[in-house]
Short mmCIF file of C-alpha atoms in Angstrom, two decimals:
data_model
loop_
_atom_site.label_atom_id
_atom_site.label_comp_id
_atom_site.label_asym_id
_atom_site.label_seq_id
_atom_site.Cartn_x
_atom_site.Cartn_y
_atom_site.Cartn_z
CA UNK A 1 27.34 -21.09 -1.46
CA UNK A 2 27.62 -20.73 2.29
CA UNK A 3 25.83 -17.90 4.07
CA UNK A 4 27.55 -14.67 4.99
CA UNK A 5 29.25 -15.45 8.32
CA UNK A 6 27.98 -12.22 9.82
CA UNK A 7 24.51 -12.83 8.46
CA UNK A 8 24.21 -9.16 7.60
CA UNK A 9 27.05 -7.97 5.41
CA UNK A 10 25.87 -9.01 1.97
CA UNK A 11 23.38 -6.72 0.29
CA UNK A 12 20.46 -7.97 -1.74
CA UNK A 13 17.02 -9.44 -1.34
CA UNK A 14 16.58 -12.45 0.91
CA UNK A 15 13.23 -14.18 1.14
CA UNK A 16 12.67 -17.01 3.61
CA UNK A 17 9.95 -19.64 3.72
CA UNK A 18 8.21 -19.38 7.08
CA UNK A 19 6.95 -22.91 7.59
CA UNK A 20 7.67 -26.15 9.45
CA UNK A 21 5.83 -28.30 6.92
CA UNK A 22 8.30 -30.47 4.95
CA UNK A 23 5.98 -30.62 1.94
CA UNK A 24 6.09 -26.81 1.72
CA UNK A 25 9.88 -26.97 1.78
CA UNK A 26 9.98 -29.64 -0.93
CA UNK A 27 7.66 -27.62 -3.16
CA UNK A 28 9.21 -24.18 -2.79
CA UNK A 29 12.85 -24.29 -1.64
CA UNK A 30 14.24 -26.05 -4.76
CA UNK A 31 12.76 -23.33 -7.02
CA UNK A 32 15.40 -20.88 -5.81
CA UNK A 33 12.78 -18.33 -4.79
CA UNK A 34 13.80 -18.39 -1.11
CA UNK A 35 17.19 -18.10 0.55
CA UNK A 36 16.29 -20.34 3.46
CA UNK A 37 13.60 -21.40 5.90
CA UNK A 38 12.42 -20.03 9.23
CA UNK A 39 10.44 -21.90 11.82
CA UNK A 40 9.56 -21.87 15.51
CA UNK A 41 7.82 -24.09 18.08
CA UNK A 42 4.35 -22.78 17.14
CA UNK A 43 4.86 -23.62 13.47
CA UNK A 44 6.29 -27.01 14.40
CA UNK A 45 3.21 -27.77 16.49
CA UNK A 46 0.87 -26.72 13.67
CA UNK A 47 2.75 -29.00 11.27
CA UNK A 48 2.76 -31.92 13.69
CA UNK A 49 6.56 -31.89 13.86
CA UNK A 50 8.22 -32.81 17.19
CA UNK A 51 10.12 -29.94 18.82
CA UNK A 52 13.17 -32.02 19.73
CA UNK A 53 16.83 -31.64 18.69
CA UNK A 54 16.89 -35.06 17.02
CA UNK A 55 13.90 -34.21 14.86
CA UNK A 56 15.14 -30.71 14.11
CA UNK A 57 18.40 -32.25 12.90
CA UNK A 58 16.44 -34.30 10.38
CA UNK A 59 14.55 -31.19 9.29
CA UNK A 60 17.79 -29.24 8.94
CA UNK A 61 19.24 -32.02 6.80
CA UNK A 62 16.15 -31.93 4.59
CA UNK A 63 16.26 -28.15 4.23
CA UNK A 64 19.92 -28.09 3.23
CA UNK A 65 19.47 -31.02 0.84
CA UNK A 66 16.72 -29.01 -0.87
CA UNK A 67 19.05 -26.02 -1.25
CA UNK A 68 18.35 -23.81 1.78
CA UNK A 69 21.30 -21.56 2.59
CA UNK A 70 20.09 -20.93 6.15
CA UNK A 71 17.72 -22.54 8.64
CA UNK A 72 16.41 -20.29 11.41
CA UNK A 73 15.39 -22.28 14.49
CA UNK A 74 14.00 -20.69 17.65
CA UNK A 75 15.30 -21.79 21.03
CA UNK A 76 13.05 -22.61 23.97
CA UNK A 77 13.35 -23.22 27.70
CA UNK A 78 11.60 -22.39 30.96
CA UNK A 79 14.71 -20.65 32.34
CA UNK A 80 17.47 -18.56 30.74
CA UNK A 81 19.97 -21.36 31.33
CA UNK A 82 17.67 -23.88 29.64
CA UNK A 83 17.06 -21.56 26.67
CA UNK A 84 20.82 -21.03 26.25
CA UNK A 85 21.53 -24.75 26.43
CA UNK A 86 18.88 -25.44 23.80
CA UNK A 87 20.29 -22.65 21.61
CA UNK A 88 23.73 -24.25 21.72
CA UNK A 89 22.26 -27.62 20.82
CA UNK A 90 20.44 -26.12 17.85
CA UNK A 91 23.55 -24.25 16.65
CA UNK A 92 25.52 -27.49 16.69
CA UNK A 93 23.07 -29.21 14.34
CA UNK A 94 24.41 -27.58 11.16
CA UNK A 95 26.67 -24.67 10.20
CA UNK A 96 23.73 -23.09 8.36
CA UNK A 97 21.55 -22.85 11.46
CA UNK A 98 20.78 -19.37 12.80
CA UNK A 99 19.41 -19.50 16.33
CA UNK A 100 16.46 -17.22 17.06
CA UNK A 101 16.38 -15.95 20.64
CA UNK A 102 13.14 -14.24 21.77
CA UNK A 103 13.55 -10.55 22.58
CA UNK A 104 13.01 -10.75 26.33
CA UNK A 105 14.77 -8.94 29.21
CA UNK A 106 17.02 -11.92 29.92
CA UNK A 107 18.04 -12.29 26.26
CA UNK A 108 21.05 -9.96 26.38
CA UNK A 109 23.29 -12.26 28.38
CA UNK A 110 22.26 -15.32 26.39
CA UNK A 111 22.86 -13.58 23.08
CA UNK A 112 26.22 -12.13 24.11
CA UNK A 113 27.55 -15.50 25.21
CA UNK A 114 26.31 -17.25 22.09
CA UNK A 115 27.86 -14.66 19.78
CA UNK A 116 31.15 -14.82 21.69
CA UNK A 117 31.22 -18.54 20.92
CA UNK A 118 30.57 -18.03 17.22
CA UNK A 119 26.82 -18.75 17.12
CA UNK A 120 24.85 -16.71 14.61
CA UNK A 121 21.81 -15.23 16.35
CA UNK A 122 18.53 -13.64 15.32
CA UNK A 123 16.78 -11.56 17.98
CA UNK A 124 13.22 -12.66 17.34
CA UNK A 125 9.73 -11.50 18.19
CA UNK A 126 10.62 -7.81 18.12
CA UNK A 127 7.66 -5.53 18.77
CA UNK A 128 9.29 -2.21 19.68
CA UNK A 129 12.01 0.09 18.35
CA UNK A 130 13.99 -0.18 21.59
CA UNK A 131 14.44 -3.88 20.96
CA UNK A 132 16.06 -3.04 17.62
CA UNK A 133 18.51 -0.78 19.45
CA UNK A 134 19.34 -3.71 21.70
CA UNK A 135 19.80 -5.98 18.69
CA UNK A 136 22.24 -3.50 17.18
CA UNK A 137 24.16 -3.12 20.43
CA UNK A 138 24.40 -6.88 20.94
CA UNK A 139 25.70 -7.51 17.42
CA UNK A 140 23.18 -10.09 16.30
CA UNK A 141 23.00 -11.15 12.66
CA UNK A 142 19.25 -10.53 12.34
CA UNK A 143 16.57 -8.51 14.11
CA UNK A 144 13.13 -9.98 13.45
CA UNK A 145 9.99 -7.88 13.97
CA UNK A 146 6.56 -9.40 13.32
CA UNK A 147 4.56 -7.17 11.00
CA UNK A 148 1.22 -8.95 11.36
CA UNK A 149 1.40 -8.99 15.15
CA UNK A 150 2.10 -5.26 15.23
CA UNK A 151 -0.90 -4.60 13.00
CA UNK A 152 -3.10 -6.92 15.08
CA UNK A 153 -2.25 -4.81 18.12
CA UNK A 154 -3.79 -1.78 16.40
CA UNK A 155 -0.45 -0.19 15.58
CA UNK A 156 0.94 1.11 12.29
CA UNK A 157 2.89 -2.05 11.56
CA UNK A 158 4.45 -0.87 8.30
CA UNK A 159 5.36 2.48 9.81
CA UNK A 160 6.96 0.94 12.87
CA UNK A 161 8.95 -1.58 10.85
CA UNK A 162 10.14 1.22 8.54
CA UNK A 163 11.24 3.18 11.63
CA UNK A 164 13.20 0.15 12.84
CA UNK A 165 14.98 0.03 9.50
CA UNK A 166 15.86 3.72 9.81
CA UNK A 167 17.38 3.07 13.23
CA UNK A 168 19.57 0.30 11.87
CA UNK A 169 20.55 2.28 8.76
CA UNK A 170 21.42 5.46 10.66
CA UNK A 171 24.24 3.96 12.71
CA UNK A 172 27.60 3.65 10.94
CA UNK A 173 29.13 0.28 10.24
CA UNK A 174 27.58 -3.15 9.66
CA UNK A 175 24.55 -4.15 11.67
CA UNK A 176 21.77 -6.70 11.76
CA UNK A 177 19.59 -7.41 8.79
CA UNK A 178 15.97 -6.55 9.57
CA UNK A 179 14.17 -9.84 8.96
CA UNK A 180 10.45 -9.07 8.87
CA UNK A 181 8.20 -12.00 9.75
CA UNK A 182 4.42 -12.39 9.90
CA UNK A 183 4.05 -11.04 6.35
CA UNK A 184 0.54 -12.14 5.46
CA UNK A 185 -0.02 -10.84 1.91
CA UNK A 186 1.89 -10.04 -1.25
CA UNK A 187 0.77 -6.43 -0.84
CA UNK A 188 2.52 -6.31 2.53
CA UNK A 189 5.73 -7.71 1.02
CA UNK A 190 5.61 -5.10 -1.74
CA UNK A 191 4.98 -2.32 0.79
CA UNK A 192 7.97 -3.47 2.83
CA UNK A 193 10.20 -3.58 -0.25
CA UNK A 194 9.13 -0.04 -1.19
CA UNK A 195 10.38 1.05 2.23
CA UNK A 196 13.78 -0.47 1.57
CA UNK A 197 13.30 -3.70 3.54
CA UNK A 198 15.01 -6.54 1.72
CA UNK A 199 14.70 -9.49 4.11
CA UNK A 200 11.35 -11.16 4.82
CA UNK A 201 9.92 -14.47 6.02
CA UNK A 202 6.88 -15.40 3.95
CA UNK A 203 4.31 -18.12 4.59
CA UNK A 204 3.94 -20.59 1.70
CA UNK A 205 0.75 -19.02 0.32
CA UNK A 206 2.40 -15.61 0.06
CA UNK A 207 5.62 -16.95 -1.43
CA UNK A 208 3.72 -18.83 -4.12
CA UNK A 209 1.45 -15.86 -4.81
CA UNK A 210 4.36 -13.60 -5.80
CA UNK A 211 4.12 -14.84 -9.40
CA UNK A 212 0.35 -15.43 -9.43
CA UNK A 213 -0.91 -12.51 -11.51
CA UNK A 214 -3.99 -13.12 -13.73
CA UNK A 215 -2.86 -10.62 -16.38
CA UNK A 216 0.45 -12.44 -16.75
CA UNK A 217 -1.36 -15.77 -17.03
CA UNK A 218 -3.65 -14.43 -19.75
CA UNK A 219 -0.71 -13.00 -21.70
CA UNK A 220 1.19 -16.29 -21.44
CA UNK A 221 -1.85 -18.23 -22.68
CA UNK A 222 -2.20 -15.86 -25.64
CA UNK A 223 1.46 -16.31 -26.53
CA UNK A 224 1.16 -20.08 -26.21
CA UNK A 225 -1.88 -20.12 -28.50
CA UNK A 226 -0.02 -18.01 -31.06
CA UNK A 227 2.99 -20.34 -30.95
CA UNK A 228 0.77 -23.41 -31.43
CA UNK A 229 -1.01 -21.80 -34.37
CA UNK A 230 2.33 -21.20 -36.06
CA UNK A 231 3.59 -24.74 -35.58
CA UNK A 232 5.20 -24.43 -32.20
CA UNK A 233 5.37 -27.73 -30.35
CA UNK A 234 6.36 -28.64 -26.79
CA UNK A 235 9.88 -29.86 -26.31
#
């Protein structure tokens, strides 16, 4: 299944694995729990992965081979022209690549030109509601606030992200999906879902913790013991 060309039209939950570590991808992506992977230069550096187009092509090939429907890669460059050139290089790597462009004052022109040429764009690093308005106006596929960073700044991260969702939902017609990153705990993911947010990028520990509930483990062990006592055998 190929991703929605607009990146925003299809309803339903989308979880992404926020990691640049190939072992994380190999462990989690094939389970079907996540729709795709998201990464950026900081995550690449932490994972010891070169931030070069040739290496990102190999990573994109790995992600798609494992079953990722989308790969979100963030552009970089010391000037707007350099960032746009890198974005175009990343977009050409694979049809499933979504290019993340940082929400900076010079992003509007870059984003508009990329979209006009058929590149799917995520406006990344959003920290204010006005940036979501810009994302909507520009027609990007995703608008990506960072919950943990908002909270670290002493702000009501959940409240501000919920307000961003309201802004996007209030306008008629299709708009960006709100892709919330920097989700640091299962409790945060649940709180976002309760506020109607259906698209999140989760670090590996949070993704794997979604099913890690001690009560469920105890119940499963009890059922297994009962099956074994009544002659149940593996396989």
